[in-house]
Amino acid sequence: MAGPKGSDVDPEAMLRLRQTTEYKKLCLELRVPASSAALNGLSSGSRRRPPPSQPLAEGADEDDAAEEGEPPDSPMGQAESGVGSRVDTAVLDAAALQELASPNDYDFSMYLLGDRQMRPLAAALAVDRQLLSVCLAGVGIFDKGMVALCEQLRRSPRLESLDVSRNRFSSAGAEACVSLAKSSRRLKRVGKQDTVLDADFAFKRGLPAKFGSLRLALEKTLSGRKRGDEEPMMGRECSLTLG
């Protein structure tokens, strides 16, 4: 005799299955190699950070980095900014490497994914209607990837935190980020350290005034919302400081 309806159904397992299915389907459609890092993150809900010694993710978009004139092993421009594409695990305490607080928080910040992974990955993340936070700091995002990411995250009505620090998107990516912030009414935090939306970065690089305008528009949008509880949102931010 069959058990009670739904007694054998694990909602989280079903969600992960739907996400990985969506990811693989889009990778096939776009002719993009599936990334083992993305699949591993999705299958576990990214609740546990990858091992510190994690190598370059399978399917990482090295060509995108090369096209921008920066070496594939450091698409963030390590020589220019002094910030590498990998987090120095020596500065992470043991607690930061433990499980995150919610299955709706995702952290891919220890992987190099690249632009081409953003559309299928973001579409898979958007399958989670309870999505709260996404950390993609230092994963190798340029304009195309940032635009694709923001377009897909518009489908996440509960999104509260997004970290795109240490990525090399330009004006198109910055505009997409501001547009996402305006349309996502619950979004309260955007990590933008060491990007064109970071005041210090823009000053050091002598960027045009339009980037300052975009930064101010983003900050005004976020600050104009009710912050609610000011306690730290455990697991909804990268271990590094949000810009």
Short mmCIF file of C-alpha atoms in Angstrom, two decimals:
data_model
loop_
_atom_site.label_atom_id
_atom_site.label_comp_id
_atom_site.label_asym_id
_atom_site.label_seq_id
_atom_site.Cartn_x
_atom_site.Cartn_y
_atom_site.Cartn_z
CA MET A 1 0.00 0.00 0.00
CA ALA A 2 1.30 3.42 -0.92
CA GLY A 3 2.16 5.76 1.91
CA PRO A 4 0.58 9.16 2.52
CA LYS A 5 0.64 11.51 -0.40
CA GLY A 6 4.00 13.25 -0.63
CA SER A 7 5.50 11.21 2.24
CA ASP A 8 8.48 10.16 0.13
CA VAL A 9 8.98 13.48 -1.62
CA ASP A 10 11.91 15.66 -0.55
CA PRO A 11 11.04 19.20 -1.75
CA GLU A 12 14.66 20.30 -1.75
CA ALA A 13 15.78 17.26 -3.73
CA MET A 14 13.05 17.95 -6.27
CA LEU A 15 14.16 21.57 -6.53
CA ARG A 16 17.78 20.54 -7.13
CA LEU A 17 16.67 18.09 -9.81
CA ARG A 18 14.65 20.78 -11.59
CA GLN A 19 17.57 23.20 -11.39
CA THR A 20 20.16 20.79 -12.77
CA THR A 21 17.75 19.73 -15.51
CA GLU A 22 17.20 23.36 -16.53
CA TYR A 23 20.92 24.04 -16.44
CA LYS A 24 21.83 21.06 -18.61
CA LYS A 25 19.02 21.80 -21.06
CA LEU A 26 20.20 25.39 -21.59
CA CYS A 27 23.84 24.31 -21.88
CA LEU A 28 22.81 22.00 -24.73
CA GLU A 29 20.75 24.71 -26.42
CA LEU A 30 23.55 27.26 -26.13
CA ARG A 31 26.27 24.72 -26.95
CA VAL A 32 28.08 25.58 -23.75
CA PRO A 33 30.07 22.89 -21.89
CA ALA A 34 28.38 22.05 -18.60
CA SER A 35 30.53 23.16 -15.68
CA SER A 36 31.17 20.58 -12.97
CA ALA A 37 31.46 23.47 -10.50
CA ALA A 38 28.02 24.83 -11.41
CA LEU A 39 26.45 21.37 -11.27
CA ASN A 40 28.08 20.60 -7.94
CA GLY A 41 26.86 23.89 -6.52
CA LEU A 42 23.33 23.41 -7.77
CA SER A 43 23.08 19.80 -6.64
CA SER A 44 23.98 20.79 -3.08
CA GLY A 45 22.26 24.16 -3.07
CA SER A 46 25.72 25.71 -2.66
CA ARG A 47 25.26 25.44 1.09
CA ARG A 48 28.82 24.25 1.49
CA ARG A 49 31.71 26.17 0.00
CA PRO A 50 34.02 24.32 -2.39
CA PRO A 51 37.32 22.95 -1.11
CA PRO A 52 40.04 25.64 -0.87
CA SER A 53 42.16 23.79 -3.41
CA GLN A 54 39.37 23.63 -6.01
CA PRO A 55 40.93 23.83 -9.51
CA LEU A 56 39.65 25.77 -12.49
CA ALA A 57 36.06 24.76 -13.06
CA GLU A 58 35.36 22.50 -15.99
CA GLY A 59 33.88 24.57 -18.77
CA ALA A 60 35.19 27.86 -17.39
CA ASP A 61 35.14 30.57 -20.00
CA GLU A 62 38.85 31.20 -20.51
CA ASP A 63 38.27 32.72 -23.94
CA ASP A 64 36.25 35.59 -22.46
CA ALA A 65 39.13 36.54 -20.20
CA ALA A 66 41.64 36.30 -23.01
CA GLU A 67 39.51 38.53 -25.23
CA GLU A 68 39.60 41.24 -22.57
CA GLY A 69 43.40 41.18 -22.54
CA GLU A 70 43.75 39.57 -19.12
CA PRO A 71 45.23 36.09 -18.52
CA PRO A 72 42.72 33.22 -18.11
CA ASP A 73 44.10 32.27 -14.72
CA SER A 74 43.41 35.79 -13.46
CA PRO A 75 40.49 37.36 -15.32
CA MET A 76 40.04 39.85 -12.54
CA GLY A 77 43.20 41.67 -13.54
CA GLN A 78 45.28 40.57 -10.57
CA ALA A 79 48.32 42.49 -11.77
CA GLU A 80 46.32 45.69 -12.03
CA SER A 81 44.11 45.62 -8.97
CA GLY A 82 46.08 43.44 -6.60
CA VAL A 83 43.05 41.22 -6.11
CA GLY A 84 43.32 37.65 -7.35
CA SER A 85 40.62 35.48 -8.86
CA ARG A 86 40.76 33.12 -5.92
CA VAL A 87 40.05 33.91 -2.29
CA ASP A 88 43.01 33.53 0.04
CA THR A 89 41.68 30.79 2.28
CA ALA A 90 44.05 31.87 5.04
CA VAL A 91 41.75 34.79 5.77
CA LEU A 92 38.66 32.62 6.03
CA ASP A 93 37.95 31.25 9.47
CA ALA A 94 36.66 27.72 9.93
CA ALA A 95 33.08 28.85 10.47
CA ALA A 96 33.01 30.56 7.08
CA LEU A 97 33.68 27.23 5.40
CA GLN A 98 30.80 25.46 7.09
CA GLU A 99 27.29 25.05 5.76
CA LEU A 100 25.37 28.20 4.99
CA ALA A 101 22.12 28.92 6.79
CA SER A 102 19.58 28.40 4.04
CA PRO A 103 19.12 26.13 1.00
CA ASN A 104 18.05 29.30 -0.82
CA ASP A 105 21.50 30.94 -0.47
CA TYR A 106 24.03 30.24 -3.20
CA ASP A 107 27.79 30.87 -3.20
CA PHE A 108 29.97 30.20 -6.24
CA SER A 109 32.72 32.65 -5.29
CA MET A 110 35.52 30.08 -5.22
CA TYR A 111 35.00 29.04 -8.85
CA LEU A 112 36.02 30.58 -12.16
CA LEU A 113 32.88 30.21 -14.30
CA GLY A 114 33.04 32.90 -16.98
CA ASP A 115 30.46 34.72 -19.08
CA ARG A 116 29.05 31.77 -21.00
CA GLN A 117 28.02 29.96 -17.82
CA MET A 118 25.95 32.86 -16.53
CA ARG A 119 22.82 32.42 -18.64
CA PRO A 120 22.26 28.69 -17.94
CA LEU A 121 23.36 29.02 -14.32
CA ALA A 122 21.18 32.06 -13.60
CA ALA A 123 18.19 30.39 -15.28
CA ALA A 124 18.70 27.36 -13.05
CA LEU A 125 18.94 29.59 -9.96
CA ALA A 126 15.72 31.37 -10.96
CA VAL A 127 13.90 28.03 -10.77
CA ASP A 128 14.19 28.47 -6.99
CA ARG A 129 11.27 30.81 -6.32
CA GLN A 130 12.50 31.27 -2.73
CA LEU A 131 15.96 32.39 -3.85
CA LEU A 132 17.39 34.77 -1.24
CA SER A 133 21.01 35.42 -2.14
CA VAL A 134 23.62 34.74 -4.79
CA CYS A 135 27.35 35.27 -4.39
CA LEU A 136 29.29 35.34 -7.66
CA ALA A 137 32.29 37.34 -6.49
CA GLY A 138 35.35 36.88 -8.67
CA VAL A 139 33.88 34.27 -11.00
CA GLY A 140 34.92 35.93 -14.27
CA ILE A 141 31.87 37.95 -15.32
CA PHE A 142 32.11 40.54 -18.09
CA ASP A 143 29.28 42.52 -19.72
CA LYS A 144 27.55 39.64 -21.50
CA GLY A 145 27.52 37.51 -18.41
CA MET A 146 26.30 40.32 -16.18
CA VAL A 147 23.45 41.20 -18.51
CA ALA A 148 22.38 37.55 -18.76
CA LEU A 149 22.60 37.13 -14.98
CA CYS A 150 20.49 40.18 -14.21
CA GLU A 151 17.87 39.29 -16.81
CA GLN A 152 17.33 35.87 -15.25
CA LEU A 153 17.37 37.09 -11.64
CA ARG A 154 14.41 39.34 -12.41
CA ARG A 155 12.40 36.13 -12.06
CA SER A 156 13.40 35.84 -8.39
CA PRO A 157 10.87 37.89 -6.38
CA ARG A 158 12.49 37.20 -2.99
CA LEU A 159 16.09 38.05 -3.90
CA GLU A 160 17.68 40.06 -1.09
CA SER A 161 21.42 39.92 -1.73
CA LEU A 162 23.65 39.75 -4.80
CA ASP A 163 27.44 39.91 -4.75
CA VAL A 164 29.28 40.51 -8.02
CA SER A 165 32.47 41.91 -6.52
CA ARG A 166 35.80 41.53 -8.34
CA ASN A 167 34.22 41.02 -11.77
CA ARG A 168 35.20 43.00 -14.85
CA PHE A 169 31.90 44.08 -16.38
CA SER A 170 31.65 47.58 -17.82
CA SER A 171 28.82 50.01 -18.57
CA ALA A 172 26.35 47.46 -20.00
CA GLY A 173 26.80 45.20 -16.99
CA ALA A 174 26.53 48.10 -14.55
CA GLU A 175 23.33 49.31 -16.20
CA ALA A 176 21.87 45.80 -16.01
CA CYS A 177 22.71 45.67 -12.29
CA VAL A 178 20.99 49.01 -11.62
CA SER A 179 17.96 47.89 -13.62
CA LEU A 180 17.76 44.67 -11.61
CA ALA A 181 17.94 46.62 -8.35
CA LYS A 182 15.07 48.85 -9.42
CA SER A 183 12.85 45.93 -10.44
CA SER A 184 13.67 43.61 -7.52
CA ARG A 185 11.78 45.21 -4.68
CA ARG A 186 13.32 43.04 -1.93
CA LEU A 187 16.93 43.46 -3.03
CA LYS A 188 18.79 45.25 -0.23
CA ARG A 189 22.45 44.40 -0.77
CA VAL A 190 24.65 44.42 -3.85
CA GLY A 191 28.31 43.54 -3.41
CA LYS A 192 30.29 45.66 -5.86
CA GLN A 193 33.77 45.85 -4.38
CA ASP A 194 36.55 46.17 -6.98
CA THR A 195 34.14 46.74 -9.88
CA VAL A 196 33.18 49.78 -11.97
CA LEU A 197 30.41 50.38 -9.41
CA ASP A 198 32.96 50.80 -6.62
CA ALA A 199 33.96 54.43 -5.94
CA ASP A 200 37.58 53.61 -5.10
CA PHE A 201 37.99 51.42 -8.18
CA ALA A 202 36.50 54.11 -10.42
CA PHE A 203 38.76 56.79 -8.93
CA LYS A 204 41.93 54.73 -9.34
CA ARG A 205 41.08 53.86 -12.93
CA GLY A 206 39.91 57.36 -13.84
CA LEU A 207 36.59 56.05 -15.16
CA PRO A 208 34.10 58.38 -16.90
CA ALA A 209 31.43 60.18 -14.88
CA LYS A 210 28.69 57.85 -16.16
CA PHE A 211 29.96 55.11 -13.85
CA GLY A 212 29.61 57.45 -10.89
CA SER A 213 26.04 58.18 -11.95
CA LEU A 214 25.27 54.47 -12.17
CA ARG A 215 26.81 53.85 -8.75
CA LEU A 216 24.77 56.63 -7.19
CA ALA A 217 21.59 55.34 -8.84
CA LEU A 218 22.24 51.88 -7.42
CA GLU A 219 23.01 53.17 -3.94
CA LYS A 220 19.96 55.43 -3.95
CA THR A 221 17.71 52.58 -5.01
CA LEU A 222 18.97 50.27 -2.28
CA SER A 223 19.12 52.85 0.50
CA GLY A 224 15.58 53.99 -0.24
CA ARG A 225 14.15 50.68 0.89
CA LYS A 226 13.27 49.64 4.39
CA ARG A 227 16.17 47.75 5.85
CA GLY A 228 14.08 45.94 8.44
CA ASP A 229 16.16 43.86 10.82
CA GLU A 230 19.74 45.16 10.79
CA GLU A 231 21.23 41.91 12.13
CA PRO A 232 23.69 40.16 9.78
CA MET A 233 21.95 37.90 7.30
CA MET A 234 23.80 34.66 7.99
CA GLY A 235 24.69 32.90 4.78
CA ARG A 236 23.34 35.65 2.53
CA GLU A 237 26.62 37.38 1.89
CA CYS A 238 30.04 36.24 0.80
CA SER A 239 32.63 35.88 3.54
CA LEU A 240 34.31 38.97 2.07
CA THR A 241 32.96 42.44 2.76
CA LEU A 242 30.25 43.66 0.42
CA GLY A 243 31.16 46.89 -1.39
#
